[in-house]
Structures are given as C-alpha cells and as structure tokens.
Amino acid sequence: MRTTYFFMSILIAVSLIFTGCGADSEEPTTEEPESNTKTDFIDGKVVTINDHTFDESDLEFYTLMNKVKIILMKEAAEKNDDDLTYYDEQLKYYDFVNANLQELIELYSMSLLAKEKNYFIPDDQLVEEKEKFNAQIEESKEATSLIEEFGEDTYKQKIDEYIRQVLLRDRIAQDLEQEVIDENPDASEEEINYLTENKYDDLYMAQMETLEVEVHVH
C-alpha cells in the first residue's frame, strides 16, 4: 500500500491512522515511485476512471493536497521536537507524478465504492470539516504559501469534492476496521491496524477490477 490518510486524523490530531492505497497503519513509503517528476500527458488529460476524466489541473490539486497534509503533520511533529527527516522525505516523494496519480486513482475509486454502498456525506458535515481543515492551513505559513502559489480560487473550487471523496473513502476504511475489531476482540492496536490494512488492500484490488481505468500518457 502507498499513502492514504484519514482526513479526520489530519483535522483532529494531524497524525496518520492509515497508509496505503487504503487503510493505514504502516508508515507511508519513502521509496521513490517508478515515475519522473514530469509526465507527458495527452491533451492535458491524466486518467479516465469509468466515464470521469481527470485533467492535469486535477492532478496538480491532488499533489497540492498530499503536500499540504505532510506539511501539517511535519509542523505538528516539530512542536513535539520529533525527527523531521521522514516528513522531508515524504515531501520529496510527492514530487513524483506517479505517487500523486496513485493517490488520485485510489481515492476516487474507493469513493465510488462508498457511493455504491449508498454512503453519503451531508453538506453540513462537509462544511464543518472544510472549515476545520482551512483553519489548520491558515496557521501554517508553508501550507498557505503553497495554496497561494497554486491559486486560491482553484483551491476553493476543488476542495469540497476532494473532502467529500476523502470522507467517503474513510467511511469504507472505518467499516473495515470495525469488522476487524468485531472479529478479533482481543487483538492489539497493532494487530487491528495490520488486519484492517490487509482487508482494505483486498477490497481496493477487487474494486479496481470492476472499473475501467485509462491513464493518458504518450
């Protein structure tokens, strides 16, 4: 699994709950993905999942969000006098196109699965989570600077749907975690995380088999 974060962990504790193309307990990888920092996409299109096409501006936004989350976690760690090497490595990892593309595909695909299960995020919950997240960003000069460089208007246009996707994906992961707890009432937190991670990986792979995914590269 690669890098996935529970949105609520960013909002509440700025800490990892899950990692991977899904539910997370192990740390996100710092290995460089097999991709460059630039990719030649066709006509500005990046990937089509079923009938929805993401373009380069979408990928740039997902890249922004991946880096913003790491920056918030880094700053929280800095307050605790923790070693920051890991977070610096993660920021470099997200310079790679493939790392961000994997995150985009995983997040959207699992949000589709949540919708298939008739899960939804009420507008008031979305607004509340967005306000909390933006409040954390406002306290971070580095995160704020990244958003300003990206474009605040574009950020505002895209953030609602992004948060909705993350919360839907998190609902899937939370369900799996509860299944593990019910099946293993005496398991340690580490065991629960490991088993949940495996369940999520299996579910994600099964979900991918139901989707038509085309990456638009030369």
mmCIF file of C-alpha atoms in Angstrom:
data_model
loop_
_atom_site.group_PDB
_atom_site.id
_atom_site.type_symbol
_atom_site.label_atom_id
_atom_site.label_comp_id
_atom_site.label_asym_id
_atom_site.label_seq_id
_atom_site.Cartn_x
_atom_site.Cartn_y
_atom_site.Cartn_z
ATOM 1 C CA MET A 1 0.000 0.000 0.000
ATOM 2 C CA ARG A 2 1.088 3.548 -0.673
ATOM 3 C CA THR A 3 -0.080 6.669 1.035
ATOM 4 C CA THR A 4 -3.562 7.311 2.275
ATOM 5 C CA TYR A 5 -4.539 9.424 5.256
ATOM 6 C CA PHE A 6 -7.691 9.554 7.281
ATOM 7 C CA PHE A 7 -8.941 13.080 6.781
ATOM 8 C CA MET A 8 -10.160 13.197 10.358
ATOM 9 C CA SER A 9 -6.659 12.397 11.604
ATOM 10 C CA ILE A 10 -5.403 15.494 9.827
ATOM 11 C CA LEU A 11 -8.167 17.630 11.303
ATOM 12 C CA ILE A 12 -8.085 16.326 14.847
ATOM 13 C CA ALA A 13 -4.556 15.145 15.551
ATOM 14 C CA VAL A 14 -2.632 15.735 12.352
ATOM 15 C CA SER A 15 -1.468 12.146 12.614
ATOM 16 C CA LEU A 16 -1.580 9.060 10.430
ATOM 17 C CA ILE A 17 -4.264 6.451 11.022
ATOM 18 C CA PHE A 18 -3.959 4.574 7.760
ATOM 19 C CA THR A 19 -1.463 4.433 4.925
ATOM 20 C CA GLY A 20 -1.536 2.884 1.565
ATOM 21 C CA CYS A 21 -3.793 2.591 -1.342
ATOM 22 C CA GLY A 22 -6.124 2.182 1.561
ATOM 23 C CA ALA A 23 -6.432 1.783 5.258
ATOM 24 C CA ASP A 24 -3.332 2.611 7.073
ATOM 25 C CA SER A 25 -1.228 1.547 9.975
ATOM 26 C CA GLU A 26 2.207 1.231 8.496
ATOM 27 C CA GLU A 27 4.029 4.433 7.594
ATOM 28 C CA PRO A 28 3.749 5.776 4.055
ATOM 29 C CA THR A 29 6.557 4.657 1.814
ATOM 30 C CA THR A 30 9.533 6.890 1.212
ATOM 31 C CA GLU A 31 10.710 4.846 -1.760
ATOM 32 C CA GLU A 32 10.675 6.794 -4.994
ATOM 33 C CA PRO A 33 7.895 5.565 -7.315
ATOM 34 C CA GLU A 34 8.764 4.360 -10.770
ATOM 35 C CA SER A 35 7.977 7.662 -12.424
ATOM 36 C CA ASN A 36 9.544 11.016 -13.143
ATOM 37 C CA THR A 37 8.656 14.359 -11.656
ATOM 38 C CA LYS A 38 7.131 15.223 -15.047
ATOM 39 C CA THR A 39 4.958 13.169 -17.385
ATOM 40 C CA ASP A 40 3.802 13.921 -20.917
ATOM 41 C CA PHE A 41 0.028 13.526 -20.771
ATOM 42 C CA ILE A 42 -2.165 13.532 -23.881
ATOM 43 C CA ASP A 43 -4.143 16.744 -24.497
ATOM 44 C CA GLY A 44 -3.949 17.656 -20.816
ATOM 45 C CA LYS A 45 -5.905 14.554 -19.792
ATOM 46 C CA VAL A 46 -4.395 12.441 -16.993
ATOM 47 C CA VAL A 47 -6.651 9.485 -16.262
ATOM 48 C CA THR A 48 -10.180 8.349 -17.031
ATOM 49 C CA ILE A 49 -11.964 6.179 -14.465
ATOM 50 C CA ASN A 50 -15.167 4.818 -15.942
ATOM 51 C CA ASP A 51 -16.708 7.919 -17.516
ATOM 52 C CA HIS A 52 -14.904 10.551 -15.429
ATOM 53 C CA THR A 53 -11.708 12.146 -16.754
ATOM 54 C CA PHE A 54 -9.199 13.946 -14.538
ATOM 55 C CA ASP A 55 -7.002 16.555 -16.194
ATOM 56 C CA GLU A 56 -3.625 17.976 -15.251
ATOM 57 C CA SER A 57 -5.159 20.680 -13.078
ATOM 58 C CA ASP A 58 -6.883 17.945 -11.052
ATOM 59 C CA LEU A 59 -3.592 16.091 -10.603
ATOM 60 C CA GLU A 60 -1.890 19.314 -9.561
ATOM 61 C CA PHE A 61 -4.599 19.793 -6.939
ATOM 62 C CA TYR A 62 -4.161 16.263 -5.560
ATOM 63 C CA THR A 63 -0.414 16.889 -5.462
ATOM 64 C CA LEU A 64 -1.047 20.082 -3.534
ATOM 65 C CA MET A 65 -3.264 18.307 -1.021
ATOM 66 C CA ASN A 66 -0.772 15.496 -0.496
ATOM 67 C CA LYS A 67 1.949 18.018 0.290
ATOM 68 C CA VAL A 68 -0.267 20.176 2.485
ATOM 69 C CA LYS A 69 -1.169 17.161 4.646
ATOM 70 C CA ILE A 70 2.504 16.266 5.070
ATOM 71 C CA ILE A 71 3.372 19.859 5.945
ATOM 72 C CA LEU A 72 0.683 19.947 8.642
ATOM 73 C CA MET A 73 1.952 16.680 10.102
ATOM 74 C CA LYS A 74 5.544 17.902 9.943
ATOM 75 C CA GLU A 75 4.685 21.074 11.818
ATOM 76 C CA ALA A 76 2.818 19.087 14.465
ATOM 77 C CA ALA A 77 5.855 16.806 14.851
ATOM 78 C CA GLU A 78 8.124 19.817 15.084
ATOM 79 C CA LYS A 79 6.146 21.089 18.064
ATOM 80 C CA ASN A 80 6.895 17.774 19.783
ATOM 81 C CA ASP A 81 10.602 18.026 18.911
ATOM 82 C CA ASP A 82 10.330 14.895 16.750
ATOM 83 C CA ASP A 83 12.758 13.997 13.987
ATOM 84 C CA LEU A 84 11.544 15.656 10.771
ATOM 85 C CA THR A 85 13.582 13.592 8.300
ATOM 86 C CA TYR A 86 10.663 11.320 7.496
ATOM 87 C CA TYR A 87 8.382 14.222 6.594
ATOM 88 C CA ASP A 88 11.024 15.822 4.392
ATOM 89 C CA GLU A 89 11.375 12.510 2.548
ATOM 90 C CA GLN A 90 7.608 12.325 2.104
ATOM 91 C CA LEU A 91 7.507 15.804 0.600
ATOM 92 C CA LYS A 92 10.152 14.730 -1.905
ATOM 93 C CA TYR A 93 8.169 11.557 -2.615
ATOM 94 C CA TYR A 94 5.209 13.668 -3.660
ATOM 95 C CA ASP A 95 7.328 15.449 -6.231
ATOM 96 C CA PHE A 96 6.836 12.316 -8.324
ATOM 97 C CA VAL A 97 3.877 12.253 -10.678
ATOM 98 C CA ASN A 98 3.162 8.570 -10.176
ATOM 99 C CA ALA A 99 2.867 8.934 -6.390
ATOM 100 C CA ASN A 100 0.155 11.550 -6.766
ATOM 101 C CA LEU A 101 -1.554 9.712 -9.615
ATOM 102 C CA GLN A 102 -1.784 6.558 -7.482
ATOM 103 C CA GLU A 103 -3.345 8.585 -4.675
ATOM 104 C CA LEU A 104 -5.862 10.176 -7.055
ATOM 105 C CA ILE A 105 -6.919 6.818 -8.505
ATOM 106 C CA GLU A 106 -7.199 5.149 -5.102
ATOM 107 C CA LEU A 107 -9.177 7.967 -3.530
ATOM 108 C CA TYR A 108 -11.665 8.347 -6.367
ATOM 109 C CA SER A 109 -12.102 4.604 -6.843
ATOM 110 C CA MET A 110 -12.879 3.981 -3.198
ATOM 111 C CA SER A 111 -15.219 6.951 -3.024
ATOM 112 C CA LEU A 112 -17.123 5.333 -5.906
ATOM 113 C CA LEU A 113 -17.369 2.146 -3.859
ATOM 114 C CA ALA A 114 -18.760 4.125 -0.940
ATOM 115 C CA LYS A 115 -21.396 5.632 -3.210
ATOM 116 C CA GLU A 116 -22.288 2.142 -4.441
ATOM 117 C CA LYS A 117 -22.961 1.303 -0.794
ATOM 118 C CA ASN A 118 -25.259 4.355 -0.655
ATOM 119 C CA TYR A 119 -22.951 6.206 1.712
ATOM 120 C CA PHE A 120 -23.089 9.983 1.516
ATOM 121 C CA ILE A 121 -21.607 12.983 3.273
ATOM 122 C CA PRO A 122 -24.158 15.553 4.487
ATOM 123 C CA ASP A 123 -23.384 19.086 3.374
ATOM 124 C CA ASP A 124 -23.181 20.368 6.940
ATOM 125 C CA GLN A 125 -20.550 17.751 7.798
ATOM 126 C CA LEU A 126 -18.563 18.650 4.693
ATOM 127 C CA VAL A 127 -18.652 22.340 5.537
ATOM 128 C CA GLU A 128 -17.603 21.650 9.118
ATOM 129 C CA GLU A 129 -14.631 19.509 8.070
ATOM 130 C CA LYS A 130 -13.589 22.039 5.446
ATOM 131 C CA GLU A 131 -13.649 24.868 7.969
ATOM 132 C CA LYS A 132 -11.522 22.870 10.407
ATOM 133 C CA PHE A 133 -9.051 21.960 7.687
ATOM 134 C CA ASN A 134 -8.799 25.526 6.402
ATOM 135 C CA ALA A 135 -8.261 26.777 9.938
ATOM 136 C CA GLN A 136 -5.242 24.492 10.262
ATOM 137 C CA ILE A 137 -3.920 25.668 6.919
ATOM 138 C CA GLU A 138 -4.251 29.314 7.989
ATOM 139 C CA GLU A 139 -1.917 28.579 10.895
ATOM 140 C CA SER A 140 0.740 27.203 8.549
ATOM 141 C CA LYS A 141 2.741 29.704 6.525
ATOM 142 C CA GLU A 142 4.194 26.963 4.319
ATOM 143 C CA ALA A 143 0.831 25.366 3.548
ATOM 144 C CA THR A 144 -0.757 28.759 2.919
ATOM 145 C CA SER A 145 2.072 29.689 0.586
ATOM 146 C CA LEU A 146 1.595 26.507 -1.442
ATOM 147 C CA ILE A 147 -2.109 27.201 -1.861
ATOM 148 C CA GLU A 148 -1.487 30.802 -2.865
ATOM 149 C CA GLU A 149 1.037 29.629 -5.445
ATOM 150 C CA PHE A 150 -1.434 27.037 -6.741
ATOM 151 C CA GLY A 151 -4.264 29.541 -6.871
ATOM 152 C CA GLU A 152 -6.767 30.213 -4.100
ATOM 153 C CA ASP A 153 -9.750 30.408 -6.441
ATOM 154 C CA THR A 154 -8.998 26.983 -7.951
ATOM 155 C CA TYR A 155 -8.413 25.577 -4.475
ATOM 156 C CA LYS A 156 -11.846 26.797 -3.365
ATOM 157 C CA GLN A 157 -13.444 25.296 -6.469
ATOM 158 C CA LYS A 158 -11.972 21.849 -5.890
ATOM 159 C CA ILE A 159 -11.728 21.440 -2.110
ATOM 160 C CA ASP A 160 -15.359 20.471 -1.441
ATOM 161 C CA GLU A 161 -15.367 17.491 -3.788
ATOM 162 C CA TYR A 162 -11.941 16.427 -2.535
ATOM 163 C CA ILE A 163 -13.078 16.428 1.092
ATOM 164 C CA ARG A 164 -16.221 14.532 0.109
ATOM 165 C CA GLN A 165 -14.119 11.836 -1.583
ATOM 166 C CA VAL A 166 -11.783 11.543 1.391
ATOM 167 C CA LEU A 167 -14.613 11.227 3.889
ATOM 168 C CA LEU A 168 -16.339 8.607 1.734
ATOM 169 C CA ARG A 169 -13.097 6.642 1.447
ATOM 170 C CA ASP A 170 -12.581 6.951 5.186
ATOM 171 C CA ARG A 171 -16.073 5.559 5.803
ATOM 172 C CA ILE A 172 -15.062 2.402 3.933
ATOM 173 C CA ALA A 173 -11.872 2.087 5.944
ATOM 174 C CA GLN A 174 -13.684 2.688 9.232
ATOM 175 C CA ASP A 175 -16.193 -0.059 8.394
ATOM 176 C CA LEU A 176 -13.343 -2.469 7.746
ATOM 177 C CA GLU A 177 -11.651 -1.527 10.990
ATOM 178 C CA GLN A 178 -14.864 -2.206 12.894
ATOM 179 C CA GLU A 179 -15.150 -5.601 11.180
ATOM 180 C CA VAL A 180 -11.647 -6.457 12.353
ATOM 181 C CA ILE A 181 -12.430 -5.371 15.912
ATOM 182 C CA ASP A 182 -15.610 -7.456 15.941
ATOM 183 C CA GLU A 183 -13.778 -10.489 14.554
ATOM 184 C CA ASN A 184 -10.759 -10.066 16.845
ATOM 185 C CA PRO A 185 -11.943 -8.576 20.136
ATOM 186 C CA ASP A 186 -8.671 -9.346 21.914
ATOM 187 C CA ALA A 187 -6.369 -8.028 19.204
ATOM 188 C CA SER A 188 -3.861 -5.304 19.945
ATOM 189 C CA GLU A 189 -3.997 -1.959 18.168
ATOM 190 C CA GLU A 190 -1.071 -3.018 16.008
ATOM 191 C CA GLU A 191 -2.835 -6.228 15.010
ATOM 192 C CA ILE A 192 -6.053 -4.349 14.253
ATOM 193 C CA ASN A 193 -4.180 -1.899 12.040
ATOM 194 C CA TYR A 194 -2.419 -4.707 10.196
ATOM 195 C CA LEU A 195 -5.584 -6.721 9.589
ATOM 196 C CA THR A 196 -7.528 -3.633 8.544
ATOM 197 C CA GLU A 197 -4.793 -2.693 6.137
ATOM 198 C CA ASN A 198 -4.942 -6.138 4.530
ATOM 199 C CA LYS A 199 -8.729 -6.002 4.263
ATOM 200 C CA TYR A 200 -8.537 -2.591 2.636
ATOM 201 C CA ASP A 201 -5.894 -3.722 0.163
ATOM 202 C CA ASP A 202 -8.019 -6.700 -0.861
ATOM 203 C CA LEU A 203 -11.121 -4.553 -1.204
ATOM 204 C CA TYR A 204 -9.283 -1.928 -3.223
ATOM 205 C CA MET A 205 -7.916 -4.528 -5.628
ATOM 206 C CA ALA A 206 -11.398 -6.001 -6.021
ATOM 207 C CA GLN A 207 -12.812 -2.532 -6.678
ATOM 208 C CA MET A 208 -10.182 -1.826 -9.336
ATOM 209 C CA GLU A 209 -11.218 -4.976 -11.185
ATOM 210 C CA THR A 210 -14.708 -3.509 -11.609
ATOM 211 C CA LEU A 211 -13.512 -0.201 -13.068
ATOM 212 C CA GLU A 212 -12.250 0.893 -16.446
ATOM 213 C CA VAL A 213 -9.077 2.918 -15.874
ATOM 214 C CA GLU A 214 -7.084 4.548 -18.656
ATOM 215 C CA VAL A 215 -4.006 6.666 -18.000
ATOM 216 C CA HIS A 216 -3.468 9.157 -20.834
ATOM 217 C CA VAL A 217 0.276 9.221 -21.483
ATOM 218 C CA HIS A 218 2.281 9.298 -24.688
#
